[in-house]
Structure formats: C-alpha cells, structure tokens
PDB file of C-alpha atoms in Angstrom:
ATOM      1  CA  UNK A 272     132.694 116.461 109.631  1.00  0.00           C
ATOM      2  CA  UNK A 273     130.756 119.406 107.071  1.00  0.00           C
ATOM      3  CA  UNK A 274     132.287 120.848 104.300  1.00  0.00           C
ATOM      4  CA  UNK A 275     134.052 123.966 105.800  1.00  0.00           C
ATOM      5  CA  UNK A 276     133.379 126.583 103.137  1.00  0.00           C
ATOM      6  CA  UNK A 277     131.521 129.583 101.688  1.00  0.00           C
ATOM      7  CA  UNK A 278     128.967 127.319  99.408  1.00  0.00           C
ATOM      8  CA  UNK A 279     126.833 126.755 102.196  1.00  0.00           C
ATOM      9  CA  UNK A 280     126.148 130.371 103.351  1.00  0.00           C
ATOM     10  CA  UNK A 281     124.119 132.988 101.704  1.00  0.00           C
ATOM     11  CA  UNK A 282     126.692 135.385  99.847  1.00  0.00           C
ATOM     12  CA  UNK A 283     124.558 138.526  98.584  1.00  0.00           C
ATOM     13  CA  UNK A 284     122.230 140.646 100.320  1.00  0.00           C
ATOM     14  CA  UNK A 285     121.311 141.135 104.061  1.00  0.00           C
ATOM     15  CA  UNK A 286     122.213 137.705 104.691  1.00  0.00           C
ATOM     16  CA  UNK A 287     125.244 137.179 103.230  1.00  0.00           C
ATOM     17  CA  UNK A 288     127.813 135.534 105.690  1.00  0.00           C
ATOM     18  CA  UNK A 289     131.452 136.218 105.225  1.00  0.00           C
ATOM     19  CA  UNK A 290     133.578 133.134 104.275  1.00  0.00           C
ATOM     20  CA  UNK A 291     135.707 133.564 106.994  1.00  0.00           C
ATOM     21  CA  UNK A 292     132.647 133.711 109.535  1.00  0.00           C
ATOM     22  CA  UNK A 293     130.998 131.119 107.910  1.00  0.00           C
ATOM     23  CA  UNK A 294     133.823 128.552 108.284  1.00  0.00           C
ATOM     24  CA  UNK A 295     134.306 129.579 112.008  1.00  0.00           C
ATOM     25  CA  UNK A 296     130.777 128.835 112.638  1.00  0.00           C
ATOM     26  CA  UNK A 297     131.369 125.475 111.029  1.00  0.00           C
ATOM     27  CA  UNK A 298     134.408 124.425 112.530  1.00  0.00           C
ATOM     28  CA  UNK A 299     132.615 126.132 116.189  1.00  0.00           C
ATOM     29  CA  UNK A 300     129.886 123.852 115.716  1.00  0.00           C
ATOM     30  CA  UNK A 301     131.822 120.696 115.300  1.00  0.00           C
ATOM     31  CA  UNK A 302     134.112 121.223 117.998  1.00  0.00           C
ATOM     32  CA  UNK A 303     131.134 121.684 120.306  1.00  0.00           C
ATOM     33  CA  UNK A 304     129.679 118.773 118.864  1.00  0.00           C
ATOM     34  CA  UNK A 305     132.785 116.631 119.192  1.00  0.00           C
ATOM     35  CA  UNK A 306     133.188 117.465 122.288  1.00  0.00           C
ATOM     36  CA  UNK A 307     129.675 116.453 123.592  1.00  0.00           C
ATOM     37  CA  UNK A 308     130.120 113.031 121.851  1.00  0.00           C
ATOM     38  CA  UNK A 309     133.401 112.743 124.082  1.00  0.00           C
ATOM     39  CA  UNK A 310     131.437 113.548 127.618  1.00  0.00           C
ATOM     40  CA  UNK A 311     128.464 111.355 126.556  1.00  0.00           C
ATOM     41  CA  UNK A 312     130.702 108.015 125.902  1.00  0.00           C
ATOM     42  CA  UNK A 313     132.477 108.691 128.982  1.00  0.00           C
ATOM     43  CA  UNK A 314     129.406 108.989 130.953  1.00  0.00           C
ATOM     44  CA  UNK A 315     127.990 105.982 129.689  1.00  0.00           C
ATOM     45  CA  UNK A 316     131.104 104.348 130.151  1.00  0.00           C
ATOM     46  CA  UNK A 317     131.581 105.237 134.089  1.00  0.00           C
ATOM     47  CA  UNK A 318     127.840 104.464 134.389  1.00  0.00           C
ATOM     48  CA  UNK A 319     128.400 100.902 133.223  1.00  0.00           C
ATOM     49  CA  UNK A 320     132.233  99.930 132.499  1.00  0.00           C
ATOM     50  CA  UNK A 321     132.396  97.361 129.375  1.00  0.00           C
ATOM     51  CA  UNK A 322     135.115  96.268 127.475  1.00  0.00           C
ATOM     52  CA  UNK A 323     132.212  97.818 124.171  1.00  0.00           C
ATOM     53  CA  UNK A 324     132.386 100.972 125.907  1.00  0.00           C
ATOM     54  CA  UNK A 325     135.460 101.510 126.715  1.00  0.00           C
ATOM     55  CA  UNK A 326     136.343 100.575 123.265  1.00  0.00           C
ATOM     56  CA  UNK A 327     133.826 103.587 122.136  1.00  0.00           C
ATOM     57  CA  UNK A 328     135.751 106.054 124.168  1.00  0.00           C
ATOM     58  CA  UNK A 329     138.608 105.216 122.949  1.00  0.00           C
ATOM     59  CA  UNK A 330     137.267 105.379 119.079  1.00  0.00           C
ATOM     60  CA  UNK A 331     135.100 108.830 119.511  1.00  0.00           C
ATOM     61  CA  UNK A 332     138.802 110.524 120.721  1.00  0.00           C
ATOM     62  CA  UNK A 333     140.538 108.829 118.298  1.00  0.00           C
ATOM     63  CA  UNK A 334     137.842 110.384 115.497  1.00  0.00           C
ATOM     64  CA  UNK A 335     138.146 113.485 117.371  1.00  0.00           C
ATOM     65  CA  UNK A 336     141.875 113.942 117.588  1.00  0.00           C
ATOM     66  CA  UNK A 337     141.262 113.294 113.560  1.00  0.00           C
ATOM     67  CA  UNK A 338     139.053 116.125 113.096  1.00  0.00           C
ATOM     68  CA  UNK A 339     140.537 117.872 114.928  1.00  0.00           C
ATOM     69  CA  UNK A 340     143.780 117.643 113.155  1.00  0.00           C
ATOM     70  CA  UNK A 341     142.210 118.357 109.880  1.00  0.00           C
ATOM     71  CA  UNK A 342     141.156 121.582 111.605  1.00  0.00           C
ATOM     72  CA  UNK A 343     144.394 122.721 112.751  1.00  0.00           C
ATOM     73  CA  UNK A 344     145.863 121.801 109.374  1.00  0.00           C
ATOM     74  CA  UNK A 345     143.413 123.933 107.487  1.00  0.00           C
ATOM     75  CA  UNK A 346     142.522 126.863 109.989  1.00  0.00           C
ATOM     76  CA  UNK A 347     145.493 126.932 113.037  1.00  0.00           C
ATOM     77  CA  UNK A 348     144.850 126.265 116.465  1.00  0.00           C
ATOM     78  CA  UNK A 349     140.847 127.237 116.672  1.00  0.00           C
ATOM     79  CA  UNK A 350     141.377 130.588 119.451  1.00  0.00           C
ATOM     80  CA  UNK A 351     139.018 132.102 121.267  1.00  0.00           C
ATOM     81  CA  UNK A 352     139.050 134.998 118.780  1.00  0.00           C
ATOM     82  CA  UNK A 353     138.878 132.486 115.601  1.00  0.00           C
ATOM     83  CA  UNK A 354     135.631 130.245 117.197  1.00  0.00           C
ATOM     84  CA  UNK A 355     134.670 131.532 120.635  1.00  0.00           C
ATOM     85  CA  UNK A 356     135.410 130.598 123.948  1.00  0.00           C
ATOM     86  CA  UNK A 357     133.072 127.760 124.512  1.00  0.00           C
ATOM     87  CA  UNK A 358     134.588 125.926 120.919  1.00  0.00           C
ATOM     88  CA  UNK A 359     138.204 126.860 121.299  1.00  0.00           C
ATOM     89  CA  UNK A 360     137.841 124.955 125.238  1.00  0.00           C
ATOM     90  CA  UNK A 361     136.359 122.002 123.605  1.00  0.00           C
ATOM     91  CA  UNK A 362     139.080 122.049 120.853  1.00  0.00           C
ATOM     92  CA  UNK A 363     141.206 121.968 124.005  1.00  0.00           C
ATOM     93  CA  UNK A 364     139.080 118.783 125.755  1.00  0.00           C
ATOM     94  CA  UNK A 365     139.716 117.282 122.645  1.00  0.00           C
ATOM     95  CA  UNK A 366     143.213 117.655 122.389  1.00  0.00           C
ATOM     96  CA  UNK A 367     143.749 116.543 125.639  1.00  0.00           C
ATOM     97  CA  UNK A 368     142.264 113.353 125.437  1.00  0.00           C
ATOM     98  CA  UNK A 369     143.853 112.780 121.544  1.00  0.00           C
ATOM     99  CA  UNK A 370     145.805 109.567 121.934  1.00  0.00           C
ATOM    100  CA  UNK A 371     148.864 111.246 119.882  1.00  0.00           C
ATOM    101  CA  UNK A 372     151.413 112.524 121.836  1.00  0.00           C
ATOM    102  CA  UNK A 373     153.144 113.941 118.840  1.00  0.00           C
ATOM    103  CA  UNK A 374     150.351 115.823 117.865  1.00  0.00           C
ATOM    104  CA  UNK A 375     149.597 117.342 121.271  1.00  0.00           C
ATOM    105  CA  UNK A 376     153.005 118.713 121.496  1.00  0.00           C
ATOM    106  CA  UNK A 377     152.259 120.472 118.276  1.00  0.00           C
ATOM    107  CA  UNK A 378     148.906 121.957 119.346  1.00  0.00           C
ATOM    108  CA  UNK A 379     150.822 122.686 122.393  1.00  0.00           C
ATOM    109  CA  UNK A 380     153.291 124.938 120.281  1.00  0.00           C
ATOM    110  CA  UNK A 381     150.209 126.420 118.750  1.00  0.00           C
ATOM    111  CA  UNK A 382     148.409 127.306 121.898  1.00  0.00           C
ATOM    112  CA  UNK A 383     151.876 128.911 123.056  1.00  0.00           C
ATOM    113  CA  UNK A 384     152.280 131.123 120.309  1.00  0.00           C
ATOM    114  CA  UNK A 385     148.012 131.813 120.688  1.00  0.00           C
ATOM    115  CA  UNK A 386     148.461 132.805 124.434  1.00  0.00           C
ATOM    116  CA  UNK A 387     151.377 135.129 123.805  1.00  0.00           C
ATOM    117  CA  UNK A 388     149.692 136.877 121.018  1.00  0.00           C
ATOM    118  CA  UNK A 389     146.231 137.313 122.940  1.00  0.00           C
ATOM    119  CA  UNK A 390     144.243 134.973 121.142  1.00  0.00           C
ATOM    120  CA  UNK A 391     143.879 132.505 123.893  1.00  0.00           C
ATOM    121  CA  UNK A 392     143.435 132.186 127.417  1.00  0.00           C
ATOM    122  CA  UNK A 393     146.503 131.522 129.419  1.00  0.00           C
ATOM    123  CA  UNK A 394     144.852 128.801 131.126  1.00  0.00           C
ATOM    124  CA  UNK A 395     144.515 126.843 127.840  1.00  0.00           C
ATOM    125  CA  UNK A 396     148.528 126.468 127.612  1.00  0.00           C
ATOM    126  CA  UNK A 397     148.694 125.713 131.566  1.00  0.00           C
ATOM    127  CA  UNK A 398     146.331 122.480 131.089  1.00  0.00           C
ATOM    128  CA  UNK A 399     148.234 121.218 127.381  1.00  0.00           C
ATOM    129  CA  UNK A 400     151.602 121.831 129.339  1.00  0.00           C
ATOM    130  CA  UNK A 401     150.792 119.832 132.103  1.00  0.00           C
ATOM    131  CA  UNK A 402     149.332 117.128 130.111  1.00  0.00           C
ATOM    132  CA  UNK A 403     152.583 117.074 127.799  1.00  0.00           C
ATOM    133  CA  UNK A 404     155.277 117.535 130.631  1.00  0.00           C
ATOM    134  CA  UNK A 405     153.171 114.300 132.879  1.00  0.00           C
ATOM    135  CA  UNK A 406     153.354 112.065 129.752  1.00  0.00           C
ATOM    136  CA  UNK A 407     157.260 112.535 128.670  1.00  0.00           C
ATOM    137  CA  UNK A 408     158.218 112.067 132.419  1.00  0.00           C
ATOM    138  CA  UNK A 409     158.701 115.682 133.262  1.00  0.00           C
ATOM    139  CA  UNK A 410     157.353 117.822 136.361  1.00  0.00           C
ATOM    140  CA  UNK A 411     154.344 119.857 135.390  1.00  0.00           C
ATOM    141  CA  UNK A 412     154.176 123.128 136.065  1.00  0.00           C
ATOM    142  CA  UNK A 413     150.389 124.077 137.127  1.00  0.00           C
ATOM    143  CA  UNK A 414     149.488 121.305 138.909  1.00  0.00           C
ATOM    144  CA  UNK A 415     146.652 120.976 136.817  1.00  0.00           C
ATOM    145  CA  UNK A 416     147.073 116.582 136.642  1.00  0.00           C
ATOM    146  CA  UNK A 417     146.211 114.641 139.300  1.00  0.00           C
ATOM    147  CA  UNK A 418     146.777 110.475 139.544  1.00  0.00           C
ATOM    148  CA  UNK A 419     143.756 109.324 139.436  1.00  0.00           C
ATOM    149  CA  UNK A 420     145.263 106.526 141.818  1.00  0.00           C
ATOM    150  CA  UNK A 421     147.103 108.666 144.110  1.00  0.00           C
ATOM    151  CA  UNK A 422     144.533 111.873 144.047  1.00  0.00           C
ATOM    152  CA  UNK A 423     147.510 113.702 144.037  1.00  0.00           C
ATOM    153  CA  UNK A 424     149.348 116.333 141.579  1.00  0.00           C
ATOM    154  CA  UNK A 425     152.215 114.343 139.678  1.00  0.00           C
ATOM    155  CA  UNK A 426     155.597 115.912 140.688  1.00  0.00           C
ATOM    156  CA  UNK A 427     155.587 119.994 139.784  1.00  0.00           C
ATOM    157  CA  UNK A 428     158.249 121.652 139.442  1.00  0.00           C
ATOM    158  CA  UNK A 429     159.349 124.402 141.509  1.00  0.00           C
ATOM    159  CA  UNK A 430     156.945 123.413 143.809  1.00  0.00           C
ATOM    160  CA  UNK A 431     157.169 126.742 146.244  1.00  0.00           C
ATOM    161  CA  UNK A 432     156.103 128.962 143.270  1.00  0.00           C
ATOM    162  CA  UNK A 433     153.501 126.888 142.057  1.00  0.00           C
ATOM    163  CA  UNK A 434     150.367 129.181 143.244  1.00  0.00           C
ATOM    164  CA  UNK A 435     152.465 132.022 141.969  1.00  0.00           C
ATOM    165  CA  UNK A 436     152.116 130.806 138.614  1.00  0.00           C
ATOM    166  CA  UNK A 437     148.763 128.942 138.804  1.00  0.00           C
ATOM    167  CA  UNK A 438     147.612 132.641 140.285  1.00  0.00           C
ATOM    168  CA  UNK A 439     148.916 134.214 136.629  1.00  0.00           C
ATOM    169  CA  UNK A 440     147.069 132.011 134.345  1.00  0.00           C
ATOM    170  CA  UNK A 441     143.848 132.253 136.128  1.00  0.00           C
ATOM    171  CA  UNK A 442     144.214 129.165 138.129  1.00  0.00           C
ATOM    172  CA  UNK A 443     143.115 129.076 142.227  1.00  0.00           C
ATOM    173  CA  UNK A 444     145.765 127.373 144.684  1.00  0.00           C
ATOM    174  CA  UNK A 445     146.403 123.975 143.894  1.00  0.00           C
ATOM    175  CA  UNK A 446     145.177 123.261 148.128  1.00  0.00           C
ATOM    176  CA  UNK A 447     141.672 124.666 146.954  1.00  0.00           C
ATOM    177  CA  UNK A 448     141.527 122.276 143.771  1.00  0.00           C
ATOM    178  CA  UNK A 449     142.704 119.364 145.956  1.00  0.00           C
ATOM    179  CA  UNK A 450     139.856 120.406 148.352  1.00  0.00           C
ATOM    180  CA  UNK A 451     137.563 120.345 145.604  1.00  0.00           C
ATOM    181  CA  UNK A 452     138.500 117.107 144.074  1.00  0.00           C
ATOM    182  CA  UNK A 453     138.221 115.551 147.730  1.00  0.00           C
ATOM    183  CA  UNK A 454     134.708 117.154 148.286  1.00  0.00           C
ATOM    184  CA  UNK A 455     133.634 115.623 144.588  1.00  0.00           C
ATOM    185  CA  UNK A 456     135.380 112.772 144.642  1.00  0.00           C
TER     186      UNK A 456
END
C-alpha cells in the first residue's frame, strides 16, 4: 500500500494539495485498486476453477481485509464524504469478502454510526448487516444474501415488512432481485 501522507503532494503555490485531500486521494486510489485485484482473481477463478486460483482469491482478500484494516485504524470507516462514492463501495466489497468476522462486525459498527450521521449511504449498512446477521446464524434483514445453492434469500426476519425496509435504504423488492438473479443466473 503508499505512504498515506502530505510528503508526496505539492504543499505551496497553485498546486498545493491539502494533507487531508491528499491522503483521501491515496487511500481512494487503493481501495479502487484493491478492489479491482478482488474482481480480476475471481474472474479468473470462475473462468478456470484451480485449487492455485482459488488459493489467490483467497490471499488477495486476505491482503485486502489487511489494508483495509490499516485504513480504518488510521482514517475511520472510508465514507462517501471522506473518499467518494465509487472508493467508499469498494471499501465495502472489500469488507465483505474479509475473511474476519470480528473485524466485519466492527466496520459494521462504523458504517452504522456513518449512515446515521449522513456520511454514507444507507444501503452500505443494509449489505454489512446482512452479511454479519447470515454468518452468526441470525435472520437478515434486507434480503440482500442469497445461497448460492438454494438461489434463495437466507431466512429474513420479519419477512412481511421486508420491501418496507429494503424500499428505505434504496433497495427494489426482494421479488425483482430474485427475478434478476434468475434472468442472470
């Protein structure tokens, strides 16, 4: 990962880049950058499934999740008002496929307090919820995971207010997503 800091920006005259824009353009970059590794291994790997590249999936989330911590650690959860929207999403892909379940539970706290405060998009915490509730055994409560055996939601809760709330983070009916995944899949 670069050096997050003000030494490699310009800091007099007409150039000059604040610090704090300077390391947001940094951190931006790598999370895009990150997150582009991530969808390149997986394509390779669903192209042509190997033990080697399954192994490299595993390894470029695992780095990721890494970076990604050291980024939370020294900056917070990167928001859509801290790095942009396309960044703070892949800081989001990332964190969804980190292997640490501890550490996705924090991030999830993060992206709470984030959402309530206006800093990011509602549909960031509906997507880290899920994720978290599926893998301690909970209901979910978007609907946004699907077993990839079943190609159906894992239990929701409250299932007769589920578009209600999909509907309030920006979400379409879970019926239209199924449709989708059917028509893709």
């Amino acid at each position: 990962m670069p050096a997050i800091g003000r030494d490699a920006a310009p800091t007099t005259g007409r150039d000059a880049v604040p610090p704090a824009c300077e390391a947001a353009s940094l951190v931006a970059a790598e999370l895009m950058r990150r997150a582009d590794a991530d969808r390149e291994s997986t394509r390779e790997a669903g192209a042509a499934p190997t033990a080697e590249r399954r192994r490299s999936v595993a390894r470029c989330r695992r780095d990721n999740a890494e970076a990604l911590a050291v980024i939370v650690r020294l900056h917070g959860w990167p928001t859509v008002e801290a790095v942009g929207g396309a960044a703070s999403t892949a800081a989001l892909m990332i964190l969804l496929h980190a292997p640490d379940l501890d550490f996705r539970l924090r991030c999830r706290d993060l992206i709470a307090q984030a959402t309530a405060d206006g800093r990011c998009p509602a549909v960031h915490l509906a997507y880290i919820a899920d994720h978290c509730a599926v893998e301690l055994g909970e209901p979910q409560f978007y609907g946004t995971r699907i077993n990839p055996v079943t190609l159906r939601p894992y239990p929701v809760r409250r299932p007769q207010t589920l578009d209600e709330r999909r509907r309030d983070v920006g979400l379409g009916p879970l019926d239209e997503q199924m449709q989708a995944l059917r028509a893709h899949g």
